[in-house]
Tab-separated table of C-alpha atoms in Angstrom:
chain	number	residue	atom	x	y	z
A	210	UNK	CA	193.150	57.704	196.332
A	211	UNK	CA	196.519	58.383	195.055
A	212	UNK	CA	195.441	59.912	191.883
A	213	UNK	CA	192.923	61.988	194.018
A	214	UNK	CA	195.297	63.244	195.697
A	215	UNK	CA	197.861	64.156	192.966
A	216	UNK	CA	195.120	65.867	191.023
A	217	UNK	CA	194.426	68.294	193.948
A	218	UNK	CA	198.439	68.912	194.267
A	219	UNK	CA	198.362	69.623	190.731
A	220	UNK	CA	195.167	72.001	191.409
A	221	UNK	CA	197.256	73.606	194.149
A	222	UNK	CA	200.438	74.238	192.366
A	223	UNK	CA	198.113	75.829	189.480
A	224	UNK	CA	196.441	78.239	191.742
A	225	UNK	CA	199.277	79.080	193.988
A	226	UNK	CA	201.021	80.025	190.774
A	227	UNK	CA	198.575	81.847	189.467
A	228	UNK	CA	197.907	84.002	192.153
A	229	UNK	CA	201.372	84.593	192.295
A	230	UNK	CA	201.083	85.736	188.677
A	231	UNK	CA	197.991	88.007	189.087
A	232	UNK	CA	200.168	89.504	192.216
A	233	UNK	CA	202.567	90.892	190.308
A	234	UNK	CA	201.869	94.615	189.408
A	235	UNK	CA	201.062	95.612	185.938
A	236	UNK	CA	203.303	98.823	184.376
A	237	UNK	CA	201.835	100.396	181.561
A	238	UNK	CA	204.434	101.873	179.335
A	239	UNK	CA	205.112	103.532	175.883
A	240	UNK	CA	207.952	103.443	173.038
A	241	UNK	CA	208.011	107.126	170.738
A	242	UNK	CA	210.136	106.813	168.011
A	243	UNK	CA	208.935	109.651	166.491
A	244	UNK	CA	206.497	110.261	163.286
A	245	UNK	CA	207.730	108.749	159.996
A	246	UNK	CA	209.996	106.000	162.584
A	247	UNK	CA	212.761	108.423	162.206
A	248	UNK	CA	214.161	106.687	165.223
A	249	UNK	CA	214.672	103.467	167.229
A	250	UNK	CA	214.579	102.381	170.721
A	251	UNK	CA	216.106	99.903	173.005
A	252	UNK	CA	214.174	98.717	175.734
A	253	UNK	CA	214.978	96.919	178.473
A	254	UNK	CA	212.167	94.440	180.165
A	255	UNK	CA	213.095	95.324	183.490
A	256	UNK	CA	213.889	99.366	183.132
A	257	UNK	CA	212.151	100.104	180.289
A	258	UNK	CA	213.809	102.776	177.757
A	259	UNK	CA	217.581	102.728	177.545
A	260	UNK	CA	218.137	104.844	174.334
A	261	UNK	CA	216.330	106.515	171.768
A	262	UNK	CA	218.669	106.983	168.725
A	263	UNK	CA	218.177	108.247	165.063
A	264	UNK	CA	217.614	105.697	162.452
A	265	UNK	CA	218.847	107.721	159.915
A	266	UNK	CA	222.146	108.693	160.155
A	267	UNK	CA	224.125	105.442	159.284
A	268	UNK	CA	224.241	103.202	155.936
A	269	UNK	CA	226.219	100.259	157.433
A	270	UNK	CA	226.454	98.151	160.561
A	271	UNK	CA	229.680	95.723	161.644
A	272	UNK	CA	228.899	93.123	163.670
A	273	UNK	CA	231.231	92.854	166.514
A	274	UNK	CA	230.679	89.685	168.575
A	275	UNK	CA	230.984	85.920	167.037
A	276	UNK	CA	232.039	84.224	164.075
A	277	UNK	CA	229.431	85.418	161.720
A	278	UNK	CA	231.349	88.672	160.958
A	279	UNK	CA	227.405	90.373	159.708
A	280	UNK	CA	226.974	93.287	157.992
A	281	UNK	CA	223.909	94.786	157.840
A	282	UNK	CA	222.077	97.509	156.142
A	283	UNK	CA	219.756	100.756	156.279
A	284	UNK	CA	216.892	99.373	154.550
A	285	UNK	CA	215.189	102.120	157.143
A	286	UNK	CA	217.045	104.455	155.149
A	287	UNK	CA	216.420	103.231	151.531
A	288	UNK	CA	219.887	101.717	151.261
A	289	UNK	CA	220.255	99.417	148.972
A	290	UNK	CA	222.735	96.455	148.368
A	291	UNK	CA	223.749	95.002	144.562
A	292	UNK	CA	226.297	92.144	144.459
A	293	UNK	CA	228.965	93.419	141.232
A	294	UNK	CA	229.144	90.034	138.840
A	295	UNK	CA	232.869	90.507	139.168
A	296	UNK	CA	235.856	89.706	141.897
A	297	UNK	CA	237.784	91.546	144.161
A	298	UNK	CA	241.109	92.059	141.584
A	299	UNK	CA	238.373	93.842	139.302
A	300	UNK	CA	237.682	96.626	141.933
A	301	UNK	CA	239.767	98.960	140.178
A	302	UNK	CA	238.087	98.583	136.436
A	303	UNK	CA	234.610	98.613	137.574
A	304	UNK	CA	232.463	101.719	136.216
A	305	UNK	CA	228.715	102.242	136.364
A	306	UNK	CA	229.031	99.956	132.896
A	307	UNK	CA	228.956	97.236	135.182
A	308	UNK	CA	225.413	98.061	136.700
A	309	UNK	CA	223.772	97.420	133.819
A	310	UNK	CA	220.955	94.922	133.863
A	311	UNK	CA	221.875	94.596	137.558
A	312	UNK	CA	220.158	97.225	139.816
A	313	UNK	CA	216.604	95.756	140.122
A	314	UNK	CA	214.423	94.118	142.728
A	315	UNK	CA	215.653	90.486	142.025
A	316	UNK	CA	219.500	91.323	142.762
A	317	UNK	CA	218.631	93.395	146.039
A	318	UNK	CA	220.258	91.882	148.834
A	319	UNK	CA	218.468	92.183	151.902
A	320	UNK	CA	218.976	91.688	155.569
A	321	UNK	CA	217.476	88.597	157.161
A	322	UNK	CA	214.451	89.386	159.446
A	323	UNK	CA	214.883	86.800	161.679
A	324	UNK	CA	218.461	86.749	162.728
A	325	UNK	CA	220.988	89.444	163.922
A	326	UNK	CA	224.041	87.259	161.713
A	327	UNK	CA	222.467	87.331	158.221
A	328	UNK	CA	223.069	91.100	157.330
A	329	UNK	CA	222.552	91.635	153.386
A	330	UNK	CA	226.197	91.239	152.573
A	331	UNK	CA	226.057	87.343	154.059
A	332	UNK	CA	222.760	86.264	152.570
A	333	UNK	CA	224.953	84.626	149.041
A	334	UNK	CA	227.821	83.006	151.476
A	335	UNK	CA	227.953	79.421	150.517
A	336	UNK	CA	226.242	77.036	152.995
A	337	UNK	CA	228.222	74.213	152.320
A	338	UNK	CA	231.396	75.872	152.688
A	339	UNK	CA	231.827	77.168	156.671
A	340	UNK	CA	234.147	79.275	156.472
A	341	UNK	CA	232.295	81.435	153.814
A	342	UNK	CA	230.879	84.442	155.154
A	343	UNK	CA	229.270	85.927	152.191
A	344	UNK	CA	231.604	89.290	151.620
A	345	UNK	CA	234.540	87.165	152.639
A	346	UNK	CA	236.131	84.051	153.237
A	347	UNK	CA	237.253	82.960	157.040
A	348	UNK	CA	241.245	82.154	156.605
A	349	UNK	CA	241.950	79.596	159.812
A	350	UNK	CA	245.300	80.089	160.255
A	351	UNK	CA	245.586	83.713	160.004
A	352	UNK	CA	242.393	84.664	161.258
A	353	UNK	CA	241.431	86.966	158.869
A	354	UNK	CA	238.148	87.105	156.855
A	355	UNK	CA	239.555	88.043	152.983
A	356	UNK	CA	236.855	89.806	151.304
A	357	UNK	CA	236.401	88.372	147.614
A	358	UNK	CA	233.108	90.352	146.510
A	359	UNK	CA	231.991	93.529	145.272
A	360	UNK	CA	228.997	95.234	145.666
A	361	UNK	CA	227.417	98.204	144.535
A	362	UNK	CA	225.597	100.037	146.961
A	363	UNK	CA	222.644	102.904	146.853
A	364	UNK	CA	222.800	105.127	149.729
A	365	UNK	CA	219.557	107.239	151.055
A	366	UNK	CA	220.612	110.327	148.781
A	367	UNK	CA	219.776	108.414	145.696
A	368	UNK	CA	223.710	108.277	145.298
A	369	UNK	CA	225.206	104.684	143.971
A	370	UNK	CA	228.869	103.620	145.219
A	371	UNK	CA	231.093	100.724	144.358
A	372	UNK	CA	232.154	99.242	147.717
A	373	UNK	CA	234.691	96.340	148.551
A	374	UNK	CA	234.965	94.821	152.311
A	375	UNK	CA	238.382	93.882	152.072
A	376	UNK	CA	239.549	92.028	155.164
A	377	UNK	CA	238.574	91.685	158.605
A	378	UNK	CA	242.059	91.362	160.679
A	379	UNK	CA	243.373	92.226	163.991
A	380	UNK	CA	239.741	93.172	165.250
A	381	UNK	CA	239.205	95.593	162.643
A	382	UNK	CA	237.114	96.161	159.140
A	383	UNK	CA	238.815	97.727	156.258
A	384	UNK	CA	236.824	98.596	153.492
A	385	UNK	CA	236.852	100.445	150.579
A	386	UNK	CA	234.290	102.842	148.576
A	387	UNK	CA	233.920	104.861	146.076
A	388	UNK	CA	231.759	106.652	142.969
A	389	UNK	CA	231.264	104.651	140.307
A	390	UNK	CA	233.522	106.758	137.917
A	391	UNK	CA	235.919	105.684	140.517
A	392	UNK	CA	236.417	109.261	141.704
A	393	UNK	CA	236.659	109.895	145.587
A	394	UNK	CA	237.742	106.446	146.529
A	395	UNK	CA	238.354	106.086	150.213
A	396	UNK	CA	240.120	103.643	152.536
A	397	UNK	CA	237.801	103.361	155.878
A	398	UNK	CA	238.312	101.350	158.817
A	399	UNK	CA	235.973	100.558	161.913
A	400	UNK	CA	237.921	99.153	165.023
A	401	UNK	CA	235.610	96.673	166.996
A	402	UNK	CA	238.011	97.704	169.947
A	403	UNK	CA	236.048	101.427	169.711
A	404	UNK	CA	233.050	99.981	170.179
A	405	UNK	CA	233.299	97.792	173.848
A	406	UNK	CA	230.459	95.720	174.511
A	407	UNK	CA	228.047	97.192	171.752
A	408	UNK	CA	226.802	93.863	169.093
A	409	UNK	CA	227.110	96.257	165.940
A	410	UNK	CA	229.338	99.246	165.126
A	411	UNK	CA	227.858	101.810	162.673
A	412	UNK	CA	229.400	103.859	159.533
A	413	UNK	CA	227.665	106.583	157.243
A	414	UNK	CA	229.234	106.025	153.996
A	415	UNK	CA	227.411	109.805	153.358
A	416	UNK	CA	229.333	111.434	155.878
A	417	UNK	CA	232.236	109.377	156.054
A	418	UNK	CA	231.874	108.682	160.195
A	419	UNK	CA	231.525	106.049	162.510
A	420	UNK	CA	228.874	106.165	164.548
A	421	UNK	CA	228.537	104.040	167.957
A	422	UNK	CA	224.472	104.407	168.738
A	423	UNK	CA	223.476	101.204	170.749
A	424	UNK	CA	223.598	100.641	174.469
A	425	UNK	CA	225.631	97.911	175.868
A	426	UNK	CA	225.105	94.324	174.132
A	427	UNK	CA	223.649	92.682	177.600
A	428	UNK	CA	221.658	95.488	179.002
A	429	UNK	CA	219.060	95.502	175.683
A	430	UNK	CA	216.110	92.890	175.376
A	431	UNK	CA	213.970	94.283	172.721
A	432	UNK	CA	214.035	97.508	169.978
A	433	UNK	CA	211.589	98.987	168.603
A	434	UNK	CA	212.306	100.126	165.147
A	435	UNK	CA	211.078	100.225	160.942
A	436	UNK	CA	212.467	97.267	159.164
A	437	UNK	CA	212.091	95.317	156.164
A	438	UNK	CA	209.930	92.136	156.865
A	439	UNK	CA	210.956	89.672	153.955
A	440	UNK	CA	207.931	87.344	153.950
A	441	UNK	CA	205.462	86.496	152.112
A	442	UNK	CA	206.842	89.923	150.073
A	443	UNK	CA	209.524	92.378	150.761
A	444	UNK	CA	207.844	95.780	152.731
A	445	UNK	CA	208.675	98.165	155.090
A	446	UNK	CA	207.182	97.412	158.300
A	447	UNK	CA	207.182	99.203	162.150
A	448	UNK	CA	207.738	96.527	164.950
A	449	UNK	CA	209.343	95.123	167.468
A	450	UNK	CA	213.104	92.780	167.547
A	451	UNK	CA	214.990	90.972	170.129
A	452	UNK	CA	218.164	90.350	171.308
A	453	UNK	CA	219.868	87.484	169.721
A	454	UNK	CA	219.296	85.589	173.034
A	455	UNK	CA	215.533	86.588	173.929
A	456	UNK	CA	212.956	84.051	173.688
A	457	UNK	CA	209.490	84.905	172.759
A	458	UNK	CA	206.654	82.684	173.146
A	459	UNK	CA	203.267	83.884	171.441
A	460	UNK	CA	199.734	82.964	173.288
A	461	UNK	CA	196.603	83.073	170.741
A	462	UNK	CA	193.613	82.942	171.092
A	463	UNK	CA	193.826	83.635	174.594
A	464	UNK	CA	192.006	85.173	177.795
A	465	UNK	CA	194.767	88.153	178.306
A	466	UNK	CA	193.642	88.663	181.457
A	467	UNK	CA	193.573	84.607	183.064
A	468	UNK	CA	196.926	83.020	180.947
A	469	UNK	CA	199.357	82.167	182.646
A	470	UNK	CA	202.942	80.820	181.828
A	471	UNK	CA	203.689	77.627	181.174
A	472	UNK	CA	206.685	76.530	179.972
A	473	UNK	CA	205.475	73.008	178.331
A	474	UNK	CA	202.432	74.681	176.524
A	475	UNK	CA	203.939	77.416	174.990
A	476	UNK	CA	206.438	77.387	171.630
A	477	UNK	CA	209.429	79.264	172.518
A	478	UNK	CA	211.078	81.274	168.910
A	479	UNK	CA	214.475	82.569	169.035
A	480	UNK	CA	213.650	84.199	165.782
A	481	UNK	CA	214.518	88.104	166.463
A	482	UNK	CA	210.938	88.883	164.777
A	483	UNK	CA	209.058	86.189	167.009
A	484	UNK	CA	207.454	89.383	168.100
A	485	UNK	CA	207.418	91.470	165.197
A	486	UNK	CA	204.777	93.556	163.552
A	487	UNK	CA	201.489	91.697	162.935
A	488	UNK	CA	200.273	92.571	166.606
A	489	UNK	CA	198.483	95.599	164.770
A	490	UNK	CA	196.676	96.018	161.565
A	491	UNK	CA	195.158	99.386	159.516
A	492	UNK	CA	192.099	99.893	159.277
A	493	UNK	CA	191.301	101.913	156.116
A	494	UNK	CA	188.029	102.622	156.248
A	495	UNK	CA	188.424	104.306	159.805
A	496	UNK	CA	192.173	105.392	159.251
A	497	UNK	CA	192.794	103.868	162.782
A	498	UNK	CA	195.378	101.060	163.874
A	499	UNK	CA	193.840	98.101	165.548
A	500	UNK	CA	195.411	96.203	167.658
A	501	UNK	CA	195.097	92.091	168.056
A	502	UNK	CA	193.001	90.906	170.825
A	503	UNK	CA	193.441	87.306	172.428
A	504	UNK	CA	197.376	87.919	171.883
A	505	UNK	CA	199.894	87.776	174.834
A	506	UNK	CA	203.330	87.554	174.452
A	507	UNK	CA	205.402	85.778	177.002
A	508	UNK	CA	209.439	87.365	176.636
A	509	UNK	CA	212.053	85.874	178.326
A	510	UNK	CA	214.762	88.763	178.859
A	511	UNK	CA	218.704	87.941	178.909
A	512	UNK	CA	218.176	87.983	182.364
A	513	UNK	CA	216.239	85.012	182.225
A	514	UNK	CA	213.646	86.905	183.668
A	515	UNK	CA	209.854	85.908	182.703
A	516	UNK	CA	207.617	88.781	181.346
A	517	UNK	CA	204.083	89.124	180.029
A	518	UNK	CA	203.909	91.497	177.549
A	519	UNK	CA	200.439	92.758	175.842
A	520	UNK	CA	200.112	95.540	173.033
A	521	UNK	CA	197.208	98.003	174.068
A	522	UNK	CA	197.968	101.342	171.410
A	523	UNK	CA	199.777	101.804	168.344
A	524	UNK	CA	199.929	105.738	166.992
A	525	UNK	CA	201.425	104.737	163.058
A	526	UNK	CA	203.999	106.850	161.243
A	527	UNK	CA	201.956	110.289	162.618
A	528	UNK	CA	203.318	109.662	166.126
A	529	UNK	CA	205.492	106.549	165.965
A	530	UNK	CA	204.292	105.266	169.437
A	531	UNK	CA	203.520	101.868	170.708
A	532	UNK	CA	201.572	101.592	174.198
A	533	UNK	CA	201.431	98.065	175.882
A	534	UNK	CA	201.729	96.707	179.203
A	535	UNK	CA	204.238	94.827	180.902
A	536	UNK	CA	204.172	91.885	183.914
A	537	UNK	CA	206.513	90.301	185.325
A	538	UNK	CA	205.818	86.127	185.746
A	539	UNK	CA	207.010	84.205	188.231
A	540	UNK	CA	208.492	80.699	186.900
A	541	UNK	CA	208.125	78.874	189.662
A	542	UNK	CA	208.336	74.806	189.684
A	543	UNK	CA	207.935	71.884	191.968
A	544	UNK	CA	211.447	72.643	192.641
A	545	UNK	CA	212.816	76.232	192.795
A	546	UNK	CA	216.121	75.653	193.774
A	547	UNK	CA	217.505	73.749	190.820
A	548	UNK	CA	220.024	75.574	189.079
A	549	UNK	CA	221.921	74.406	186.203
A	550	UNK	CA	224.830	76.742	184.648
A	551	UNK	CA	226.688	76.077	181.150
A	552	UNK	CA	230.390	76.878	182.399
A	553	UNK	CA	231.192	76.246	178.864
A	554	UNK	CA	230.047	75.164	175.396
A	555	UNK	CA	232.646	74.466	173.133
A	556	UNK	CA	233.649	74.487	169.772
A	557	UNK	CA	231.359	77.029	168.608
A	558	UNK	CA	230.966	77.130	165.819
A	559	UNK	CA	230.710	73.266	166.508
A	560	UNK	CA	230.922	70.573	163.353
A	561	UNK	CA	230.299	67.214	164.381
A	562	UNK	CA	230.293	67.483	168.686
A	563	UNK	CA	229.969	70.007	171.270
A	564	UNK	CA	231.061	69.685	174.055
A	565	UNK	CA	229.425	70.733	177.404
A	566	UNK	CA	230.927	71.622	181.416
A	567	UNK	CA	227.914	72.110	183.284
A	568	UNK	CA	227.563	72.759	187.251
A	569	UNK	CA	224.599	71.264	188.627
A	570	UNK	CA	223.382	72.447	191.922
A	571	UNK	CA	219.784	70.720	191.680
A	572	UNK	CA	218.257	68.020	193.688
A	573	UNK	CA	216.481	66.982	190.793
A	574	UNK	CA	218.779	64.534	188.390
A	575	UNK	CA	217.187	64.149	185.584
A	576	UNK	CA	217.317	66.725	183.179
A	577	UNK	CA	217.414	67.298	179.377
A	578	UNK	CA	218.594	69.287	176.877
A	579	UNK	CA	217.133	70.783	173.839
A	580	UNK	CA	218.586	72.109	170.498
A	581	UNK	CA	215.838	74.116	168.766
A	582	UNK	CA	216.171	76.431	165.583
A	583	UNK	CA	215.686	80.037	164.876
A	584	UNK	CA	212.037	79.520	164.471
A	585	UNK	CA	211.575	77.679	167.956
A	586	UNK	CA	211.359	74.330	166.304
A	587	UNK	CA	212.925	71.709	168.533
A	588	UNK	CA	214.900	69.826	166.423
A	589	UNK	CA	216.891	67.127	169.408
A	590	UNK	CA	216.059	66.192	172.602
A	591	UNK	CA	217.117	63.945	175.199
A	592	UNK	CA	217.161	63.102	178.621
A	593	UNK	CA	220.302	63.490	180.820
A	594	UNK	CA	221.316	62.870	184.128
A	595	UNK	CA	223.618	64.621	185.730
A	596	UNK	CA	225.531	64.846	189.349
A	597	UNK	CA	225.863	67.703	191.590
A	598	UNK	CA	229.018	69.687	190.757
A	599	UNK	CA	230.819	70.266	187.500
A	600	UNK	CA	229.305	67.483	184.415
A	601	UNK	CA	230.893	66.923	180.837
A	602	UNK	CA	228.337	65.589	178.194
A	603	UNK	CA	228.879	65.693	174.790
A	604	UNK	CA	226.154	66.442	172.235
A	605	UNK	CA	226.240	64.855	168.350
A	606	UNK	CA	225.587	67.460	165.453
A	607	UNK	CA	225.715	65.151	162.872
A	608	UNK	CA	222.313	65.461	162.215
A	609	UNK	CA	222.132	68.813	162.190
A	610	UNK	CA	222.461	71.169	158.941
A	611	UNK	CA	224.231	73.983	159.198
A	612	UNK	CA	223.076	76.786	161.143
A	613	UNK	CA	221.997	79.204	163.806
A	614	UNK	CA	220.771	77.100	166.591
A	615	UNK	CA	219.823	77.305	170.834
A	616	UNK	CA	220.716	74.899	173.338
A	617	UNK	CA	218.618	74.680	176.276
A	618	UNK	CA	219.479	72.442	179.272
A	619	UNK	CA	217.448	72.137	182.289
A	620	UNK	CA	214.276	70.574	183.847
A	621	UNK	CA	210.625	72.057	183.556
A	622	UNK	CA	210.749	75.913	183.795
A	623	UNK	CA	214.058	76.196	184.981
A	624	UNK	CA	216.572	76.045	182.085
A	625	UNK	CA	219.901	78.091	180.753
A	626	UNK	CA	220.718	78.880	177.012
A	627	UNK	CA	223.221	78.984	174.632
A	628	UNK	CA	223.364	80.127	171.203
A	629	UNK	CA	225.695	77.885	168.862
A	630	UNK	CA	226.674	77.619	165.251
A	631	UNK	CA	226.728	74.819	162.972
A	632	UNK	CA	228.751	74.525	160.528
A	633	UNK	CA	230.268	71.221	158.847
């Protein structure tokens, strides 16, 4: 009788959700970011279109939040990134000579497609070593990042430059460029401090500018954009990325119009491609883009807000549109008035233990946390109980190589998370 009774609670709790799901309204909506995906778009779940920006007009990007110190690239723009086979005392002796042997596919270095902190100029940064960035080397007791490499770097007029980052201090990049006859050399410096609350600060090596483009850091969930997709070969490709903090869960096959959200079913990627590009395909024969049926995509905003998301257009490089709809998804569990917050997760970047104040309002104990990677892999788990008010736990990381990883700490559908860095 029991069990009789449980299964009909469980039957209940599905169909109360689910009608709570199907109440919600659908919104259709549309991205433009113009023919040839001249430009880029932030989008936020809830408001929809923040900023449409050109993609063109910059060559490099400073990060400006975290340790990572990233740099990325225009690959948009057909800029291209060689690491020089020499050091950074060598700056002032080295001449297109150098490039020899050196500018070809192989040596390209590329920004990572699946995380905001691996621009091109971090990619050859020594994992064993934490405090090597890539372009630089993290000094602890200054605080400085000391560039020690040299690049050469091909910007979008066909034009090649030797280019130094020389030191990140005082919440500022100084770097250097200039033509490889060593003509024109410049001294540039982008402030983070100019840039409040953006994630990357721009600079067009071409016109000599810095450029701030992006809307505030919190208020963006996804862009829309051309990038380079690195697997299983290097192409140019027009999609969709996330916020470093967005979590995107894909549904396939599926019935787009009965699915509903569930948090245990579905596998969660950080990854800032989990939505990417494949949603679509070309169709040659009918010069037509197609988009995937069966595929839902469930996006978690930075608001911690639920959302169904479903492709339903896609106009190519002739218009540069995307249509799709947009629901929001009510997360609702046994118990909706849990809340868990992290008050604070330090280290970060953590080496052997992090450490963890969480308030705990719920009248639900037992919890857990998670640690998953970039790809939505959960990689430790464990249960935890914890009292109402303030709770210190500390997690091992040991066992963890180093890396980009998520910490997610609550119970069911009701959880909070953190991005940390590993790094023995």
């Amino acid at each position: 009788m029991k069990k009789l009774v449980l299964f009909f609670s469980i039957v209940l709790l599905t169909s109360t959700l689910s009608k709570k799901i199907n109440a919600q309204p659908i919104v259709s909506d549309s991205v433009d970011i113009q023919p040839g995906y001249t430009n880029q778009t932030y989008y936020n779940m809830q408001n929809g279109t923040l900023s449409t920006v050109s993609n063109t007009n910059w060559d490099l990007g400073f990060q400006l939040r975290g340790f990572p110190a990233s740099i990325i690239i225009n690959s948009k723009n057909n800029v291209k990134l060689y690491k020089a086979n020499k050091d950074a005392g060598q700056w002032s002796t080295m001449t297109v000579a150098d490039t020899t042997g050196l500018i070809t596919p192989s040596n390209e270095l590329l920004n990572s497609d699946t995380s905001w902190d691996w621009g091109a100029f971090n990619i050859t940064g020594d994992t064993a070593n934490q405090f090597d960035l890539g372009w630089g080397i993290y000094d602890p007791p200054s605080h400085w990042v000391i560039g020690d490499s040299l690049y050469f770097i091909k910007l979008a007029t066909g034009d090649y430059k030797k280019l130094w980052i020389e030191v990140l201090k005082s919440g500022a990049y100084y770097f250097r460029h200039a033509n490889l006859d060593g003509s024109n050399e410049t001294l540039d410096t982008l402030v983070k401090s100019n840039f409040p609350g953006k994630y990357f600060g721009y600079f067009s090596i071409t016109n000599n500018i810095t450029i701030d483009r992006e809307p505030i850091y919190n208020a963006w969930d996804l862009v829309f954009t051309q990038y380079l997709n690195l697997s299983p070969f290097v192409y140019k490709v027009s999609g969709v990325l996330s916020n470093d903090s967005v979590q995107v869960a894909k549904a396939y096959p599926v019935d787009v119009n009965t699915i509903t959200y569930n948090n245990n079913m579905l596998n969660y990627r950080y990854a800032i491609n989990a939505i990417g590009f494949d949603w679509k395909s070309y169709d040659q024969n009918t010069n037509t883009w197609t988009i995937q049926d069966s595929l839902v995509y469930f996006v978690n905003d930075r608001n911690s807000n639920m959302w169904k998301l479903i492709f339903t257009g896609f106009g190519g490089s002739a218009t540069g549109k995307y249509y799709f709809t947009k629901q929001p998804v009510p997360t609702a569990s046994l118990n909706e008035n849990q809340t868990i917050q992290l008050l604070s997760v330090y280290p970060n970047p953590a080496s052997s233990l992090l450490q963890l104040v969480i308030n705990s309002t719920t009248k639900l104990p037992i919890q857990q946390y998670k640690i998953v990677d970039m790809l939505g892999a959960i990689v430790d788990q464990r249960t935890i109980n914890l009292t109402t008010g303030l709770n210190n736990l500390a997690i091992p990381l040991s066992d963890l190589t180093n890396g980009i990883y998520f910490l997610r700490v609550g119970n069911g559908e009701n959880f909070t998370t953190q991005k940390i860095l590993v790094q023995h």
